[in-house]
Structures are given as C-alpha cells and as structure tokens.
PDB file of C-alpha atoms in Angstrom:
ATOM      1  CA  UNK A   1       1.293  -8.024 -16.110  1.00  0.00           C
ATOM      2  CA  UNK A   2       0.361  -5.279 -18.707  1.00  0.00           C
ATOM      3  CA  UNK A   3      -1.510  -2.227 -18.417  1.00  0.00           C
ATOM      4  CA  UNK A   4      -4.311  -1.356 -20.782  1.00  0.00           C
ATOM      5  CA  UNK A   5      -4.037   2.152 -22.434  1.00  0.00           C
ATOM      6  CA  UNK A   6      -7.482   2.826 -23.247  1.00  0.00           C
ATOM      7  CA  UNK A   7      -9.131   1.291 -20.082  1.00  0.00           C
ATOM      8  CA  UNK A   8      -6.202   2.853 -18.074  1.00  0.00           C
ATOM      9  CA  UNK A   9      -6.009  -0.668 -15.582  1.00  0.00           C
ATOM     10  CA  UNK A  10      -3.910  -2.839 -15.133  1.00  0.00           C
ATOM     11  CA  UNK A  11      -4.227  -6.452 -17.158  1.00  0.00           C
ATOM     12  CA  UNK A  12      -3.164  -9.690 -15.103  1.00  0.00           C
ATOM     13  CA  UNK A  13      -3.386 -12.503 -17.587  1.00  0.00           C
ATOM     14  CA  UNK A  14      -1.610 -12.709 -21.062  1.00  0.00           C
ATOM     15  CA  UNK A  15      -4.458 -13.579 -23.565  1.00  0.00           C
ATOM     16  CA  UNK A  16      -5.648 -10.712 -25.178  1.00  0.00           C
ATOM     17  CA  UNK A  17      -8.932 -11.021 -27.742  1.00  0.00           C
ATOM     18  CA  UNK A  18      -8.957  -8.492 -30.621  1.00  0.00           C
ATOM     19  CA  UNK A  19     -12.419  -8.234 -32.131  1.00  0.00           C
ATOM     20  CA  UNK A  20     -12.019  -8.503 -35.962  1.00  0.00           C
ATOM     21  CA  UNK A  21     -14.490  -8.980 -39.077  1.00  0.00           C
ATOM     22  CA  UNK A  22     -14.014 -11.152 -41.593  1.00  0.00           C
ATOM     23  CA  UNK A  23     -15.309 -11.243 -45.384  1.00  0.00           C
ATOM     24  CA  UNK A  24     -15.905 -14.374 -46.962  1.00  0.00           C
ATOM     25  CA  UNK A  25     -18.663 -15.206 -49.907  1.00  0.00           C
ATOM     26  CA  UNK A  26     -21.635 -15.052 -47.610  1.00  0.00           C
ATOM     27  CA  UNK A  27     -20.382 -11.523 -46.300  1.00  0.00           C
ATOM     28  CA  UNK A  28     -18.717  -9.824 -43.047  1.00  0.00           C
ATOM     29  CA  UNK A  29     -18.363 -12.709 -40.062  1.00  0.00           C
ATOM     30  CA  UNK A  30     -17.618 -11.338 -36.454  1.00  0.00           C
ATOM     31  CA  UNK A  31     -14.407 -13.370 -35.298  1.00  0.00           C
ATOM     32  CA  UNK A  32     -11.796 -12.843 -32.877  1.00  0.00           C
ATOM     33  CA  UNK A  33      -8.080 -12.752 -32.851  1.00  0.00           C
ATOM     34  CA  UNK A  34      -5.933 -14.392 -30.352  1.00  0.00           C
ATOM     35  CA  UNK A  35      -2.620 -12.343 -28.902  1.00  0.00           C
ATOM     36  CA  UNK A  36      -0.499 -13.463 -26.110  1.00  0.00           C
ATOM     37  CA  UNK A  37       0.799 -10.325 -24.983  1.00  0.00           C
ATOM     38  CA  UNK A  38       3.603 -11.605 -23.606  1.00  0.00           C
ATOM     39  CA  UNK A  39       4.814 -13.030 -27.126  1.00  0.00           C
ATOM     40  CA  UNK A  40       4.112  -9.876 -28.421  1.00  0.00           C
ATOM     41  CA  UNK A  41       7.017  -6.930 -29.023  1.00  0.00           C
ATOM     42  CA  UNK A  42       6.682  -2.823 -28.201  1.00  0.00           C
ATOM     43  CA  UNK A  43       5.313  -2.074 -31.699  1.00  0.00           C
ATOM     44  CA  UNK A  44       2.750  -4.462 -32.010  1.00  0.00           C
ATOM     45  CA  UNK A  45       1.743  -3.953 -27.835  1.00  0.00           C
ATOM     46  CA  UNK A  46       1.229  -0.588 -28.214  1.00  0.00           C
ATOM     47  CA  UNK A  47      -1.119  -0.965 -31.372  1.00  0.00           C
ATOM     48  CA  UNK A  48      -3.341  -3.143 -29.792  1.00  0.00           C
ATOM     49  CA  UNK A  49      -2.798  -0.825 -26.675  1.00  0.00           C
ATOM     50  CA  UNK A  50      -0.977  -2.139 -23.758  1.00  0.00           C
ATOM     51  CA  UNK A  51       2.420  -1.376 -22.420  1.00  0.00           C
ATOM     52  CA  UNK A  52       4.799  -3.498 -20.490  1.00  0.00           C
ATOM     53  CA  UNK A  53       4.610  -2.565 -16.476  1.00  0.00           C
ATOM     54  CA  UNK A  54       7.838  -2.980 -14.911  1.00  0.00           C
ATOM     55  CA  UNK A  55       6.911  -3.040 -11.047  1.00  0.00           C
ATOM     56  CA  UNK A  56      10.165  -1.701  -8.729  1.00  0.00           C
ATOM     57  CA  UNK A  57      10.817  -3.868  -5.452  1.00  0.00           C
ATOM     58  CA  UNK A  58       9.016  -2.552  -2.603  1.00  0.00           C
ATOM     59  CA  UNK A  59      11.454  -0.529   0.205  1.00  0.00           C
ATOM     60  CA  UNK A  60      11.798  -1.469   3.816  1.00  0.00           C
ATOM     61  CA  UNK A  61      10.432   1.267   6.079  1.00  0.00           C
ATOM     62  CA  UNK A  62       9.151   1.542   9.601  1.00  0.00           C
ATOM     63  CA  UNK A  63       5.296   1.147   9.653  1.00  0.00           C
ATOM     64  CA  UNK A  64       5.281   3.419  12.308  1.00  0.00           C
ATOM     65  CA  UNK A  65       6.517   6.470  11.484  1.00  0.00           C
ATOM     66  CA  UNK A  66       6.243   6.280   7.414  1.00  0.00           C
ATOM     67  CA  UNK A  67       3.995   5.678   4.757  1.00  0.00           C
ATOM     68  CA  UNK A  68       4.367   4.063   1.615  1.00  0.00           C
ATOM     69  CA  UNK A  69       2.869   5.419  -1.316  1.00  0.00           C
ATOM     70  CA  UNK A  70       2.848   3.809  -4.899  1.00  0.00           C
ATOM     71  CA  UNK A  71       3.635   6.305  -7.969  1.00  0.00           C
ATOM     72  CA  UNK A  72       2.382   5.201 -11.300  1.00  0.00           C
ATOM     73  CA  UNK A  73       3.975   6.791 -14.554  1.00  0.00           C
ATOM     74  CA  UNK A  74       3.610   5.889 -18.298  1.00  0.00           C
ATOM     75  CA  UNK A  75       6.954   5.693 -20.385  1.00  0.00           C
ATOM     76  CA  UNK A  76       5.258   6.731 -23.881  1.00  0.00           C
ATOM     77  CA  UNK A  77       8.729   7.101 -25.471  1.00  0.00           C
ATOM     78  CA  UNK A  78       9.493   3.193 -24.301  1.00  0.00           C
ATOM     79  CA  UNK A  79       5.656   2.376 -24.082  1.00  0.00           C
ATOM     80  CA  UNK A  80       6.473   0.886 -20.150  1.00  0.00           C
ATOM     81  CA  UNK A  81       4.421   1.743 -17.402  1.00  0.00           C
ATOM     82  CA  UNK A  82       6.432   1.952 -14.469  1.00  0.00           C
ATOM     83  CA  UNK A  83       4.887   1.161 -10.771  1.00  0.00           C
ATOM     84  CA  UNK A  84       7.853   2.587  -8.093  1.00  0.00           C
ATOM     85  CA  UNK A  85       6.949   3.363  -4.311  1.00  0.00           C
ATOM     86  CA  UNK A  86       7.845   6.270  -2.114  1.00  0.00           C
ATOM     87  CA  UNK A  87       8.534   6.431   1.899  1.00  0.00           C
ATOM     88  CA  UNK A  88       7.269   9.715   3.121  1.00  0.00           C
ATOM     89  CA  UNK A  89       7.078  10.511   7.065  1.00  0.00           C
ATOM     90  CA  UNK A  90       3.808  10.409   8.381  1.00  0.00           C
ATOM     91  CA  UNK A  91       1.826  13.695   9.697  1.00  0.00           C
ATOM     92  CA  UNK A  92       3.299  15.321  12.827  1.00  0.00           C
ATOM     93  CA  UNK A  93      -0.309  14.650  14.589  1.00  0.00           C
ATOM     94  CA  UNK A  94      -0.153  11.130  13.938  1.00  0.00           C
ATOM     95  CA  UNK A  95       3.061  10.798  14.913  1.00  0.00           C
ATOM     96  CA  UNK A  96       1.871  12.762  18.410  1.00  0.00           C
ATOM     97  CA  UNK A  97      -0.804  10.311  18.515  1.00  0.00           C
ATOM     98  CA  UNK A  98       1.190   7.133  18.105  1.00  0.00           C
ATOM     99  CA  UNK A  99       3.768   8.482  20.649  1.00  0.00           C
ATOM    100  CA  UNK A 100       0.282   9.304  23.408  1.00  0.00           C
ATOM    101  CA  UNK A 101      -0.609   5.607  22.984  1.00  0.00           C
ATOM    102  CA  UNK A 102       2.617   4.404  23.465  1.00  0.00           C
ATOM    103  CA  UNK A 103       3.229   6.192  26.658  1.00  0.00           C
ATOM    104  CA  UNK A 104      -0.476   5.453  28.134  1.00  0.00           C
ATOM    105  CA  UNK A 105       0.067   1.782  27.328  1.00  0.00           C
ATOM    106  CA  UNK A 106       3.715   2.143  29.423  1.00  0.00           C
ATOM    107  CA  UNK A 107       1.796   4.200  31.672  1.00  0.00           C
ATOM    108  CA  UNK A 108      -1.099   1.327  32.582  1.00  0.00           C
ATOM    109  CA  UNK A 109       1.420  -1.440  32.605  1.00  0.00           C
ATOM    110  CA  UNK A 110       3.287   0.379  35.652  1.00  0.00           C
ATOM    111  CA  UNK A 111      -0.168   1.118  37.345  1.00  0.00           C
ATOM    112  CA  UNK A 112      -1.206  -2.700  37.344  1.00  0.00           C
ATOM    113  CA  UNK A 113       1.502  -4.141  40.169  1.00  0.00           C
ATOM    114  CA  UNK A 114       3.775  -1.831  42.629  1.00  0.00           C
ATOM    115  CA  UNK A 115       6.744  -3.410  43.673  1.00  0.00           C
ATOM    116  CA  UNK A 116       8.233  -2.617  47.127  1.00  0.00           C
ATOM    117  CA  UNK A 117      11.172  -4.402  49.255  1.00  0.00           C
ATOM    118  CA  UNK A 118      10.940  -7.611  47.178  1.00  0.00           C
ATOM    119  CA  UNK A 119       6.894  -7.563  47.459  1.00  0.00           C
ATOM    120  CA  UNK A 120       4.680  -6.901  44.298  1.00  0.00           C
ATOM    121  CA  UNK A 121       1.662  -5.146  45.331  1.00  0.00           C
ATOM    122  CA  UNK A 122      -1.423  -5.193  43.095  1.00  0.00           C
ATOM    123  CA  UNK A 123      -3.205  -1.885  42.873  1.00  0.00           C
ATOM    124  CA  UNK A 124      -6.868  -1.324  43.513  1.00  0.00           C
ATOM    125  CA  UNK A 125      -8.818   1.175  41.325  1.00  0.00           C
ATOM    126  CA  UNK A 126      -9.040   3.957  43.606  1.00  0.00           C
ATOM    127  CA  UNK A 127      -5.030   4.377  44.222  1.00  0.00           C
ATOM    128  CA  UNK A 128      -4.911   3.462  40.576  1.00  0.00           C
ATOM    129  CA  UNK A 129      -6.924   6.602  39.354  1.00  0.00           C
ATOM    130  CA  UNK A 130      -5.105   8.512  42.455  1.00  0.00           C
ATOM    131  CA  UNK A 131      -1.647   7.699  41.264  1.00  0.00           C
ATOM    132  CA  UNK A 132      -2.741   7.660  37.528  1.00  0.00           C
ATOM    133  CA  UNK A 133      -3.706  11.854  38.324  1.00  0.00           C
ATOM    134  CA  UNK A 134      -0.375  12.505  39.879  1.00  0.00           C
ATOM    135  CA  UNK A 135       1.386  10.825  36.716  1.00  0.00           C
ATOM    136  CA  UNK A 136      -0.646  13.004  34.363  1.00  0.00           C
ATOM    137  CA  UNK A 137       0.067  16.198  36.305  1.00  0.00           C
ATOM    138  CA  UNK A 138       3.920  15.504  36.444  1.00  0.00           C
ATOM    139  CA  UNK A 139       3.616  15.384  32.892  1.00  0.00           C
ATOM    140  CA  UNK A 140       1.773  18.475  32.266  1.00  0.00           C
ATOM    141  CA  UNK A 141       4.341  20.404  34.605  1.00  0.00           C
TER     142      UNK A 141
END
C-alpha cells in the first residue's frame, strides 16, 4: 500500500502509470511509463509522489466503553506515511446510556418469571407494570 501525495489517498495496487511524451521524427508521441512502486526506492517514490505507509497493528480494547480512532501522519523527513490508532474512553453520556440499557434489559429478564418455594410463576402484564413501578421508584430513592 502507498499513499499518493498529490491526491492525498491512499493507493492499493503497485503499478503506477507516469504520463510521458516522446519525440521521435514524426514529432511529440503521448506514451506512458510503467513503475512498480514497490520496486521502487524513497528517492525515486517521492518524485513520482508516493510515500511508503507503514500501518501499526490495531490495539485490543473493550467495544464498550472505548473508541478507536485512526491517526494519520506524513513522515516528510523519511517520506512514510504512518497509519497508528488510538483508544480513547467514550463520552460520559454514552457510557450512562449503555449502563440504562444494561440494567433495563436485567431489569425485564427478572420481570418475565417469579420464582417462589420451588414454583416459577409467570407474570401477567398488569403485576408486571405494577412491580416494574416499584423497581423504578426504589431506584430513584
């Protein structure tokens, strides 16, 4: 993979056509050069405008609770443009959020069946909304 200076993107295959003109007796041809950029070295990249990308593994982090974010930086002095990731903790509101789903999802698991003296008792939707009140007003205490 190389990244294209001019274009500012990255380049996923290794041919590379250079648009040159040629003189011969009739006069000026249109032709094109072939490079393989990976054949190529750092002097002769950068003058037909692409650097090397050197891509950093990827860190483990927990979905939940962080974010990855990709940083993308040019080495001019090395011509190597370097892709490297970042773990940053999410917002404190989505974190709130995630935590409220969590606990209403607990929260409706425990309201589907009440166990009592070895007998599991399924719960209609009145006494389900009744006990689901109580639950939520506990909490707000």
């Amino acid at each position: 993979m190389f990244y294209d200076l001019k274009n500012k993107s990255l380049k996923y295959d290794d041919i590379f056509l250079k648009d040159v003109k040629i003189q011969n007796e009739e006069g000026e041809i249109d032709a094109q050069d072939t490079y393989f950029l990976s054949a190529c070295d750092d002097k002769l990249l950068k003058e037909l405008g692409f650097a090397k990308v050197k891509e950093e593994e990827i860190p483990s982090f927990n979905e939940k609770i962080e974010e990855l974010r990709q940083i993308q930086t040019y080495d001019e002095e090395n011509n190597l443009y370097i892709i490297s990731y970042e773990i940053k903790e999410k917002a404190l509101e989505e974190l709130k959020e995630l935590k409220l789903e969590e606990l209403k999802a607990i929260k409706e698991e425990k309201l589907l069946f009440m166990p009592f003296k070895n007998t599991i008792f399924q719960i209609d939707t009145e006494a389900k909304i009744n006990i689901s009140g109580k639950v939520s007003e506990i909490m707000l205490a």
